[in-house]
């Protein structure tokens, strides 16, 4: 009996609660209906071509949303050329608001008297015409005025004001005057770095590096560019936005910064079945040292040594010197050395000049000297595949990047394109019968093209993704094996031995979804799909696998398992490659 009584009370209370909720819902619905209001247009000069229908009505949830819609409509009409449109009267009838609208004539353009502004300032795309009376489309008028403001902001006048007034008619055309008030001229004065501890950067270099020199005219573009430069500098980190304080014609730029660990030492070990000796394991390795800003002037030293197989070694080194001799140019030097067992040695030296263009782009010019020498005597039959060569190539390249983090990006885009052309010379072996070189020119033009695109994006809240496309092609009369690209391995198409493929052109795409584990730790899977060519023979190498990248207090540990296939070799776990790596950041 007691149980029945409790159950009945519970049911009764549930019904009461349900009735209360229903009553509240009906009251809210009724209140919402009471607050709603409708809009009706009454256009005094309505025609069939009018952009708004006469007596057109629309319901809004309250009067605030209605007024906002009316303001947006007037703004849109003025941009479309109805420059004199106005609201004449507003009549309220219960829940209905009737707006009496005068559209006025539509003007496709306005003639602006720009006599107070030089022609070199006016963007021809917005300001059309050769005389001082420029023709402007109404919807572009605000943008056209801002273009003038922006110009003077970058010439030392950050308080420039631009407006149009004194509208008048000439026939059926509408005219107006452009007025400008430059305000006080401002110069850069002090660069104030807010920091908790020393940054390890020399002050004079830092001013040149950012392009904010004391005594120069203020430029908002330079301030914006400085913020991008810092974000693209691995050893510095912005802790907040850059602020500019103006005082008595001078601008103080306040930059909140902290030092960031950017130099790194990497070690990588690869394990793979030794194809030349059944049952044994081939151990490959890589040691990398990347030092940023060692002397407080932004320089960089880079060393990369690889052991792709038992008898071969690769070495890369580079040096970067920003703002060379206090100029706006950066200078770089690269050396690339390959020793392929006892067959050949290839050495490439390259000098680069780089300069920033725009905010996030950079252009580089370079010259590369490359030579390849055989390390042992070959018979005449080998001339068709191996030979001593040397070349000089002149290059031009362009890079654009917008990454959220330069060292560990998760969002952003990076683009690099480089083209090179020059002369390639074949060094004939005097001990051979010269007839073996028939059809092979001693000198020939050579072209080298390279494209690289990287994209970091989000898939889910807990998953990011990395997409990369890379391709290159070498073009000349006759290419030898010791001149070709080397493809395959942990940094290109995984699942293969480092540099396993000798190719004269290639392209591959990498897709790598990453499961976030906090910080810079993540689990990943990958697929690398490529197409390569050598002597018109095409191959399609594919690598798939998975791995983990784990952040620790001392660095980042990574492990990856990969298997690969191409036209000759199917997928096989017996040929799988395992890579262990550790990145120490300091």
PDB file of C-alpha atoms in Angstrom, residues 297-550:
ATOM      1  CA  UNK A 297      71.922  38.690 -35.322  1.00  0.00           C
ATOM      2  CA  UNK A 298      69.501  36.156 -36.818  1.00  0.00           C
ATOM      3  CA  UNK A 299      72.064  33.952 -38.564  1.00  0.00           C
ATOM      4  CA  UNK A 300      71.385  30.266 -39.111  1.00  0.00           C
ATOM      5  CA  UNK A 301      73.652  27.222 -39.476  1.00  0.00           C
ATOM      6  CA  UNK A 302      72.262  23.944 -40.763  1.00  0.00           C
ATOM      7  CA  UNK A 303      74.016  20.560 -41.032  1.00  0.00           C
ATOM      8  CA  UNK A 304      72.383  17.322 -42.196  1.00  0.00           C
ATOM      9  CA  UNK A 305      74.291  14.034 -42.530  1.00  0.00           C
ATOM     10  CA  UNK A 306      72.661  10.840 -43.821  1.00  0.00           C
ATOM     11  CA  UNK A 307      73.774   7.249 -44.271  1.00  0.00           C
ATOM     12  CA  UNK A 308      71.203   5.846 -46.718  1.00  0.00           C
ATOM     13  CA  UNK A 309      72.967   2.481 -47.066  1.00  0.00           C
ATOM     14  CA  UNK A 310      76.112   0.691 -45.949  1.00  0.00           C
ATOM     15  CA  UNK A 311      78.497   2.348 -48.413  1.00  0.00           C
ATOM     16  CA  UNK A 312      76.922   5.743 -49.207  1.00  0.00           C
ATOM     17  CA  UNK A 313      76.834   9.089 -47.422  1.00  0.00           C
ATOM     18  CA  UNK A 314      74.994  12.364 -47.976  1.00  0.00           C
ATOM     19  CA  UNK A 315      75.815  15.721 -46.494  1.00  0.00           C
ATOM     20  CA  UNK A 316      73.932  19.008 -46.634  1.00  0.00           C
ATOM     21  CA  UNK A 317      74.993  22.286 -45.098  1.00  0.00           C
ATOM     22  CA  UNK A 318      73.639  25.803 -45.279  1.00  0.00           C
ATOM     23  CA  UNK A 319      74.252  29.259 -43.876  1.00  0.00           C
ATOM     24  CA  UNK A 320      71.769  32.161 -43.791  1.00  0.00           C
ATOM     25  CA  UNK A 321      72.736  35.772 -43.167  1.00  0.00           C
ATOM     26  CA  UNK A 322      69.723  38.122 -42.833  1.00  0.00           C
ATOM     27  CA  UNK A 323      69.954  41.829 -43.714  1.00  0.00           C
ATOM     28  CA  UNK A 324      73.361  41.449 -45.326  1.00  0.00           C
ATOM     29  CA  UNK A 325      75.524  44.577 -44.846  1.00  0.00           C
ATOM     30  CA  UNK A 326      72.522  46.384 -43.298  1.00  0.00           C
ATOM     31  CA  UNK A 327      70.548  46.013 -46.529  1.00  0.00           C
ATOM     32  CA  UNK A 328      67.084  44.526 -47.049  1.00  0.00           C
ATOM     33  CA  UNK A 329      68.626  41.455 -48.698  1.00  0.00           C
ATOM     34  CA  UNK A 330      69.208  38.077 -47.050  1.00  0.00           C
ATOM     35  CA  UNK A 331      72.163  36.001 -48.259  1.00  0.00           C
ATOM     36  CA  UNK A 332      72.371  32.230 -48.146  1.00  0.00           C
ATOM     37  CA  UNK A 333      74.854  29.509 -49.037  1.00  0.00           C
ATOM     38  CA  UNK A 334      74.082  25.802 -49.559  1.00  0.00           C
ATOM     39  CA  UNK A 335      76.367  22.834 -50.091  1.00  0.00           C
ATOM     40  CA  UNK A 336      75.126  19.380 -51.053  1.00  0.00           C
ATOM     41  CA  UNK A 337      77.471  16.392 -51.161  1.00  0.00           C
ATOM     42  CA  UNK A 338      76.547  12.845 -52.218  1.00  0.00           C
ATOM     43  CA  UNK A 339      78.917   9.889 -52.176  1.00  0.00           C
ATOM     44  CA  UNK A 340      77.234   6.889 -53.817  1.00  0.00           C
ATOM     45  CA  UNK A 341      79.218   3.789 -52.646  1.00  0.00           C
ATOM     46  CA  UNK A 342      82.323   3.602 -54.825  1.00  0.00           C
ATOM     47  CA  UNK A 343      80.610   4.780 -57.997  1.00  0.00           C
ATOM     48  CA  UNK A 344      80.445   8.579 -57.979  1.00  0.00           C
ATOM     49  CA  UNK A 345      80.572  11.742 -55.913  1.00  0.00           C
ATOM     50  CA  UNK A 346      78.345  14.751 -56.592  1.00  0.00           C
ATOM     51  CA  UNK A 347      78.971  18.224 -55.149  1.00  0.00           C
ATOM     52  CA  UNK A 348      76.670  21.233 -55.500  1.00  0.00           C
ATOM     53  CA  UNK A 349      77.410  24.764 -54.229  1.00  0.00           C
ATOM     54  CA  UNK A 350      74.676  27.409 -54.318  1.00  0.00           C
ATOM     55  CA  UNK A 351      74.542  31.111 -53.414  1.00  0.00           C
ATOM     56  CA  UNK A 352      71.154  32.766 -52.856  1.00  0.00           C
ATOM     57  CA  UNK A 353      69.871  36.316 -52.507  1.00  0.00           C
ATOM     58  CA  UNK A 354      66.436  36.673 -50.946  1.00  0.00           C
ATOM     59  CA  UNK A 355      64.150  39.617 -50.316  1.00  0.00           C
ATOM     60  CA  UNK A 356      60.664  39.879 -48.877  1.00  0.00           C
ATOM     61  CA  UNK A 357      57.896  41.063 -51.161  1.00  0.00           C
ATOM     62  CA  UNK A 358      54.505  41.967 -49.801  1.00  0.00           C
ATOM     63  CA  UNK A 359      53.774  40.831 -46.277  1.00  0.00           C
ATOM     64  CA  UNK A 360      54.109  37.044 -46.476  1.00  0.00           C
ATOM     65  CA  UNK A 361      56.062  36.461 -49.674  1.00  0.00           C
ATOM     66  CA  UNK A 362      59.732  36.361 -50.646  1.00  0.00           C
ATOM     67  CA  UNK A 363      61.639  36.277 -53.937  1.00  0.00           C
ATOM     68  CA  UNK A 364      65.040  34.639 -54.274  1.00  0.00           C
ATOM     69  CA  UNK A 365      67.732  34.684 -56.942  1.00  0.00           C
ATOM     70  CA  UNK A 366      70.506  32.121 -57.031  1.00  0.00           C
ATOM     71  CA  UNK A 367      73.362  30.511 -58.875  1.00  0.00           C
ATOM     72  CA  UNK A 368      74.401  26.876 -58.438  1.00  0.00           C
ATOM     73  CA  UNK A 369      77.585  25.130 -59.502  1.00  0.00           C
ATOM     74  CA  UNK A 370      77.294  21.346 -59.618  1.00  0.00           C
ATOM     75  CA  UNK A 371      79.825  18.712 -60.573  1.00  0.00           C
ATOM     76  CA  UNK A 372      79.682  14.930 -60.614  1.00  0.00           C
ATOM     77  CA  UNK A 373      82.781  12.744 -60.800  1.00  0.00           C
ATOM     78  CA  UNK A 374      83.122   8.979 -61.126  1.00  0.00           C
ATOM     79  CA  UNK A 375      85.172   7.325 -58.371  1.00  0.00           C
ATOM     80  CA  UNK A 376      86.323   4.292 -60.317  1.00  0.00           C
ATOM     81  CA  UNK A 377      87.259   3.405 -63.856  1.00  0.00           C
ATOM     82  CA  UNK A 378      84.364   2.230 -65.991  1.00  0.00           C
ATOM     83  CA  UNK A 379      84.321   0.481 -69.322  1.00  0.00           C
ATOM     84  CA  UNK A 380      83.085   2.199 -72.452  1.00  0.00           C
ATOM     85  CA  UNK A 381      79.692   0.454 -72.259  1.00  0.00           C
ATOM     86  CA  UNK A 382      78.899   2.374 -69.040  1.00  0.00           C
ATOM     87  CA  UNK A 383      79.202   5.787 -70.729  1.00  0.00           C
ATOM     88  CA  UNK A 384      75.527   5.711 -71.610  1.00  0.00           C
ATOM     89  CA  UNK A 385      74.512   5.720 -67.901  1.00  0.00           C
ATOM     90  CA  UNK A 386      77.422   7.281 -65.959  1.00  0.00           C
ATOM     91  CA  UNK A 387      79.786  10.098 -66.835  1.00  0.00           C
ATOM     92  CA  UNK A 388      81.644  13.082 -65.407  1.00  0.00           C
ATOM     93  CA  UNK A 389      79.577  16.274 -65.714  1.00  0.00           C
ATOM     94  CA  UNK A 390      79.462  19.843 -64.461  1.00  0.00           C
ATOM     95  CA  UNK A 391      76.824  22.532 -64.739  1.00  0.00           C
ATOM     96  CA  UNK A 392      76.045  26.138 -63.841  1.00  0.00           C
ATOM     97  CA  UNK A 393      72.403  27.040 -63.265  1.00  0.00           C
ATOM     98  CA  UNK A 394      70.818  30.427 -62.544  1.00  0.00           C
ATOM     99  CA  UNK A 395      67.548  30.337 -60.624  1.00  0.00           C
ATOM    100  CA  UNK A 396      64.626  32.469 -59.548  1.00  0.00           C
ATOM    101  CA  UNK A 397      62.152  31.376 -56.905  1.00  0.00           C
ATOM    102  CA  UNK A 398      59.129  32.583 -55.006  1.00  0.00           C
ATOM    103  CA  UNK A 399      57.885  31.505 -51.584  1.00  0.00           C
ATOM    104  CA  UNK A 400      54.661  32.434 -49.792  1.00  0.00           C
ATOM    105  CA  UNK A 401      53.635  31.118 -46.405  1.00  0.00           C
ATOM    106  CA  UNK A 402      50.978  31.733 -43.796  1.00  0.00           C
ATOM    107  CA  UNK A 403      51.396  29.253 -40.929  1.00  0.00           C
ATOM    108  CA  UNK A 404      50.059  29.504 -37.386  1.00  0.00           C
ATOM    109  CA  UNK A 405      53.362  28.160 -36.003  1.00  0.00           C
ATOM    110  CA  UNK A 406      56.601  28.028 -37.946  1.00  0.00           C
ATOM    111  CA  UNK A 407      58.062  25.046 -36.067  1.00  0.00           C
ATOM    112  CA  UNK A 408      54.958  22.966 -35.328  1.00  0.00           C
ATOM    113  CA  UNK A 409      52.207  24.172 -37.674  1.00  0.00           C
ATOM    114  CA  UNK A 410      48.635  22.880 -37.454  1.00  0.00           C
ATOM    115  CA  UNK A 411      46.918  25.457 -39.677  1.00  0.00           C
ATOM    116  CA  UNK A 412      48.118  27.326 -42.715  1.00  0.00           C
ATOM    117  CA  UNK A 413      49.524  27.173 -46.206  1.00  0.00           C
ATOM    118  CA  UNK A 414      53.002  27.178 -47.725  1.00  0.00           C
ATOM    119  CA  UNK A 415      53.949  27.533 -51.384  1.00  0.00           C
ATOM    120  CA  UNK A 416      57.339  27.372 -53.100  1.00  0.00           C
ATOM    121  CA  UNK A 417      58.151  27.548 -56.810  1.00  0.00           C
ATOM    122  CA  UNK A 418      61.638  27.596 -58.324  1.00  0.00           C
ATOM    123  CA  UNK A 419      62.921  27.544 -61.857  1.00  0.00           C
ATOM    124  CA  UNK A 420      66.553  27.290 -62.965  1.00  0.00           C
ATOM    125  CA  UNK A 421      68.323  27.355 -66.314  1.00  0.00           C
ATOM    126  CA  UNK A 422      71.959  27.206 -67.413  1.00  0.00           C
ATOM    127  CA  UNK A 423      74.632  25.219 -69.173  1.00  0.00           C
ATOM    128  CA  UNK A 424      75.618  21.608 -68.592  1.00  0.00           C
ATOM    129  CA  UNK A 425      79.002  20.254 -69.789  1.00  0.00           C
ATOM    130  CA  UNK A 426      79.957  16.626 -70.267  1.00  0.00           C
ATOM    131  CA  UNK A 427      83.577  15.813 -69.526  1.00  0.00           C
ATOM    132  CA  UNK A 428      84.809  13.283 -72.077  1.00  0.00           C
ATOM    133  CA  UNK A 429      87.165  10.564 -70.901  1.00  0.00           C
ATOM    134  CA  UNK A 430      90.271  10.881 -73.134  1.00  0.00           C
ATOM    135  CA  UNK A 431      91.134   7.189 -72.690  1.00  0.00           C
ATOM    136  CA  UNK A 432      87.876   6.134 -74.362  1.00  0.00           C
ATOM    137  CA  UNK A 433      87.218   5.918 -78.054  1.00  0.00           C
ATOM    138  CA  UNK A 434      85.451   9.217 -78.764  1.00  0.00           C
ATOM    139  CA  UNK A 435      82.971   7.366 -80.932  1.00  0.00           C
ATOM    140  CA  UNK A 436      81.163   6.216 -77.759  1.00  0.00           C
ATOM    141  CA  UNK A 437      80.105   9.838 -77.222  1.00  0.00           C
ATOM    142  CA  UNK A 438      78.471  10.115 -80.610  1.00  0.00           C
ATOM    143  CA  UNK A 439      75.053  11.750 -80.309  1.00  0.00           C
ATOM    144  CA  UNK A 440      75.843  13.098 -76.833  1.00  0.00           C
ATOM    145  CA  UNK A 441      76.571  16.869 -77.060  1.00  0.00           C
ATOM    146  CA  UNK A 442      79.477  18.146 -74.985  1.00  0.00           C
ATOM    147  CA  UNK A 443      77.493  21.262 -74.066  1.00  0.00           C
ATOM    148  CA  UNK A 444      73.738  21.639 -73.711  1.00  0.00           C
ATOM    149  CA  UNK A 445      71.103  23.800 -72.074  1.00  0.00           C
ATOM    150  CA  UNK A 446      69.659  22.512 -68.828  1.00  0.00           C
ATOM    151  CA  UNK A 447      66.406  23.402 -67.036  1.00  0.00           C
ATOM    152  CA  UNK A 448      65.381  22.474 -63.522  1.00  0.00           C
ATOM    153  CA  UNK A 449      61.854  23.093 -62.173  1.00  0.00           C
ATOM    154  CA  UNK A 450      60.611  22.511 -58.634  1.00  0.00           C
ATOM    155  CA  UNK A 451      57.186  22.982 -56.968  1.00  0.00           C
ATOM    156  CA  UNK A 452      56.199  22.370 -53.361  1.00  0.00           C
ATOM    157  CA  UNK A 453      52.837  23.023 -51.663  1.00  0.00           C
ATOM    158  CA  UNK A 454      51.949  22.262 -48.038  1.00  0.00           C
ATOM    159  CA  UNK A 455      48.571  22.663 -46.378  1.00  0.00           C
ATOM    160  CA  UNK A 456      47.689  22.168 -42.700  1.00  0.00           C
ATOM    161  CA  UNK A 457      44.012  22.053 -41.779  1.00  0.00           C
ATOM    162  CA  UNK A 458      41.486  20.627 -39.333  1.00  0.00           C
ATOM    163  CA  UNK A 459      39.258  17.620 -40.001  1.00  0.00           C
ATOM    164  CA  UNK A 460      37.526  17.198 -36.638  1.00  0.00           C
ATOM    165  CA  UNK A 461      37.878  18.781 -33.206  1.00  0.00           C
ATOM    166  CA  UNK A 462      40.338  16.086 -32.254  1.00  0.00           C
ATOM    167  CA  UNK A 463      41.941  15.507 -35.651  1.00  0.00           C
ATOM    168  CA  UNK A 464      44.155  17.659 -37.894  1.00  0.00           C
ATOM    169  CA  UNK A 465      45.533  16.840 -41.308  1.00  0.00           C
ATOM    170  CA  UNK A 466      48.632  17.547 -43.369  1.00  0.00           C
ATOM    171  CA  UNK A 467      48.595  17.608 -47.175  1.00  0.00           C
ATOM    172  CA  UNK A 468      51.669  18.000 -49.352  1.00  0.00           C
ATOM    173  CA  UNK A 469      52.229  18.077 -53.088  1.00  0.00           C
ATOM    174  CA  UNK A 470      55.763  18.111 -54.507  1.00  0.00           C
ATOM    175  CA  UNK A 471      57.120  17.757 -58.017  1.00  0.00           C
ATOM    176  CA  UNK A 472      60.275  18.432 -60.021  1.00  0.00           C
ATOM    177  CA  UNK A 473      61.631  17.936 -63.505  1.00  0.00           C
ATOM    178  CA  UNK A 474      65.104  18.084 -65.034  1.00  0.00           C
ATOM    179  CA  UNK A 475      65.343  18.806 -68.762  1.00  0.00           C
ATOM    180  CA  UNK A 476      68.427  18.526 -70.987  1.00  0.00           C
ATOM    181  CA  UNK A 477      69.757  16.579 -73.974  1.00  0.00           C
ATOM    182  CA  UNK A 478      71.068  13.536 -72.103  1.00  0.00           C
ATOM    183  CA  UNK A 479      70.918  12.804 -68.390  1.00  0.00           C
ATOM    184  CA  UNK A 480      73.219  10.398 -66.577  1.00  0.00           C
ATOM    185  CA  UNK A 481      72.399   8.411 -63.456  1.00  0.00           C
ATOM    186  CA  UNK A 482      74.821  10.426 -61.320  1.00  0.00           C
ATOM    187  CA  UNK A 483      72.908  13.654 -62.158  1.00  0.00           C
ATOM    188  CA  UNK A 484      69.385  12.488 -61.302  1.00  0.00           C
ATOM    189  CA  UNK A 485      67.089  13.306 -58.380  1.00  0.00           C
ATOM    190  CA  UNK A 486      67.064  10.886 -55.444  1.00  0.00           C
ATOM    191  CA  UNK A 487      63.614   9.971 -54.171  1.00  0.00           C
ATOM    192  CA  UNK A 488      62.322   7.717 -51.422  1.00  0.00           C
ATOM    193  CA  UNK A 489      62.712   7.567 -47.663  1.00  0.00           C
ATOM    194  CA  UNK A 490      61.379   9.208 -44.533  1.00  0.00           C
ATOM    195  CA  UNK A 491      61.272  12.736 -45.999  1.00  0.00           C
ATOM    196  CA  UNK A 492      59.597  11.904 -49.321  1.00  0.00           C
ATOM    197  CA  UNK A 493      57.898   8.606 -50.216  1.00  0.00           C
ATOM    198  CA  UNK A 494      58.027   6.463 -47.108  1.00  0.00           C
ATOM    199  CA  UNK A 495      58.248   2.683 -47.226  1.00  0.00           C
ATOM    200  CA  UNK A 496      61.434   2.740 -49.335  1.00  0.00           C
ATOM    201  CA  UNK A 497      65.151   3.059 -48.678  1.00  0.00           C
ATOM    202  CA  UNK A 498      66.472   6.624 -48.613  1.00  0.00           C
ATOM    203  CA  UNK A 499      67.167   7.746 -52.189  1.00  0.00           C
ATOM    204  CA  UNK A 500      66.149   4.412 -53.665  1.00  0.00           C
ATOM    205  CA  UNK A 501      64.801   5.914 -56.912  1.00  0.00           C
ATOM    206  CA  UNK A 502      66.985   7.672 -59.507  1.00  0.00           C
ATOM    207  CA  UNK A 503      64.581   9.818 -61.555  1.00  0.00           C
ATOM    208  CA  UNK A 504      64.622  12.807 -63.897  1.00  0.00           C
ATOM    209  CA  UNK A 505      61.065  13.898 -63.001  1.00  0.00           C
ATOM    210  CA  UNK A 506      58.647  13.078 -60.248  1.00  0.00           C
ATOM    211  CA  UNK A 507      55.512  14.169 -58.440  1.00  0.00           C
ATOM    212  CA  UNK A 508      53.936  12.840 -55.278  1.00  0.00           C
ATOM    213  CA  UNK A 509      51.147  13.680 -52.879  1.00  0.00           C
ATOM    214  CA  UNK A 510      51.139  13.048 -49.133  1.00  0.00           C
ATOM    215  CA  UNK A 511      48.027  12.881 -46.975  1.00  0.00           C
ATOM    216  CA  UNK A 512      48.535  12.539 -43.230  1.00  0.00           C
ATOM    217  CA  UNK A 513      45.618  12.680 -40.738  1.00  0.00           C
ATOM    218  CA  UNK A 514      46.746  13.342 -37.169  1.00  0.00           C
ATOM    219  CA  UNK A 515      44.916  12.528 -33.922  1.00  0.00           C
ATOM    220  CA  UNK A 516      45.718  15.220 -31.353  1.00  0.00           C
ATOM    221  CA  UNK A 517      47.025  14.066 -27.982  1.00  0.00           C
ATOM    222  CA  UNK A 518      47.750  17.478 -26.476  1.00  0.00           C
ATOM    223  CA  UNK A 519      50.635  19.873 -27.066  1.00  0.00           C
ATOM    224  CA  UNK A 520      52.710  18.766 -30.046  1.00  0.00           C
ATOM    225  CA  UNK A 521      51.932  15.053 -29.561  1.00  0.00           C
ATOM    226  CA  UNK A 522      49.817  13.146 -32.044  1.00  0.00           C
ATOM    227  CA  UNK A 523      49.177   9.781 -33.666  1.00  0.00           C
ATOM    228  CA  UNK A 524      49.210   9.698 -37.439  1.00  0.00           C
ATOM    229  CA  UNK A 525      48.589   7.557 -40.478  1.00  0.00           C
ATOM    230  CA  UNK A 526      49.871   8.419 -43.923  1.00  0.00           C
ATOM    231  CA  UNK A 527      49.783   7.625 -47.596  1.00  0.00           C
ATOM    232  CA  UNK A 528      52.410   8.789 -50.095  1.00  0.00           C
ATOM    233  CA  UNK A 529      51.458   8.311 -53.740  1.00  0.00           C
ATOM    234  CA  UNK A 530      53.917   9.244 -56.449  1.00  0.00           C
ATOM    235  CA  UNK A 531      54.675   9.016 -60.133  1.00  0.00           C
ATOM    236  CA  UNK A 532      58.261   8.997 -61.378  1.00  0.00           C
ATOM    237  CA  UNK A 533      60.043   8.782 -64.689  1.00  0.00           C
ATOM    238  CA  UNK A 534      63.514   7.901 -65.916  1.00  0.00           C
ATOM    239  CA  UNK A 535      64.357   7.541 -69.590  1.00  0.00           C
ATOM    240  CA  UNK A 536      60.618   7.614 -70.369  1.00  0.00           C
ATOM    241  CA  UNK A 537      59.991   4.626 -68.056  1.00  0.00           C
ATOM    242  CA  UNK A 538      57.201   5.407 -65.606  1.00  0.00           C
ATOM    243  CA  UNK A 539      56.853   4.022 -62.106  1.00  0.00           C
ATOM    244  CA  UNK A 540      54.146   4.539 -59.449  1.00  0.00           C
ATOM    245  CA  UNK A 541      55.604   4.149 -55.947  1.00  0.00           C
ATOM    246  CA  UNK A 542      53.132   4.096 -53.043  1.00  0.00           C
ATOM    247  CA  UNK A 543      53.924   4.181 -49.341  1.00  0.00           C
ATOM    248  CA  UNK A 544      51.476   3.700 -46.475  1.00  0.00           C
ATOM    249  CA  UNK A 545      51.905   3.401 -42.735  1.00  0.00           C
ATOM    250  CA  UNK A 546      51.330   4.873 -39.308  1.00  0.00           C
ATOM    251  CA  UNK A 547      53.257   6.274 -36.399  1.00  0.00           C
ATOM    252  CA  UNK A 548      53.391   8.551 -33.385  1.00  0.00           C
ATOM    253  CA  UNK A 549      55.066  11.829 -32.499  1.00  0.00           C
ATOM    254  CA  UNK A 550      55.339  12.343 -28.725  1.00  0.00           C
TER     255      UNK A 550
END
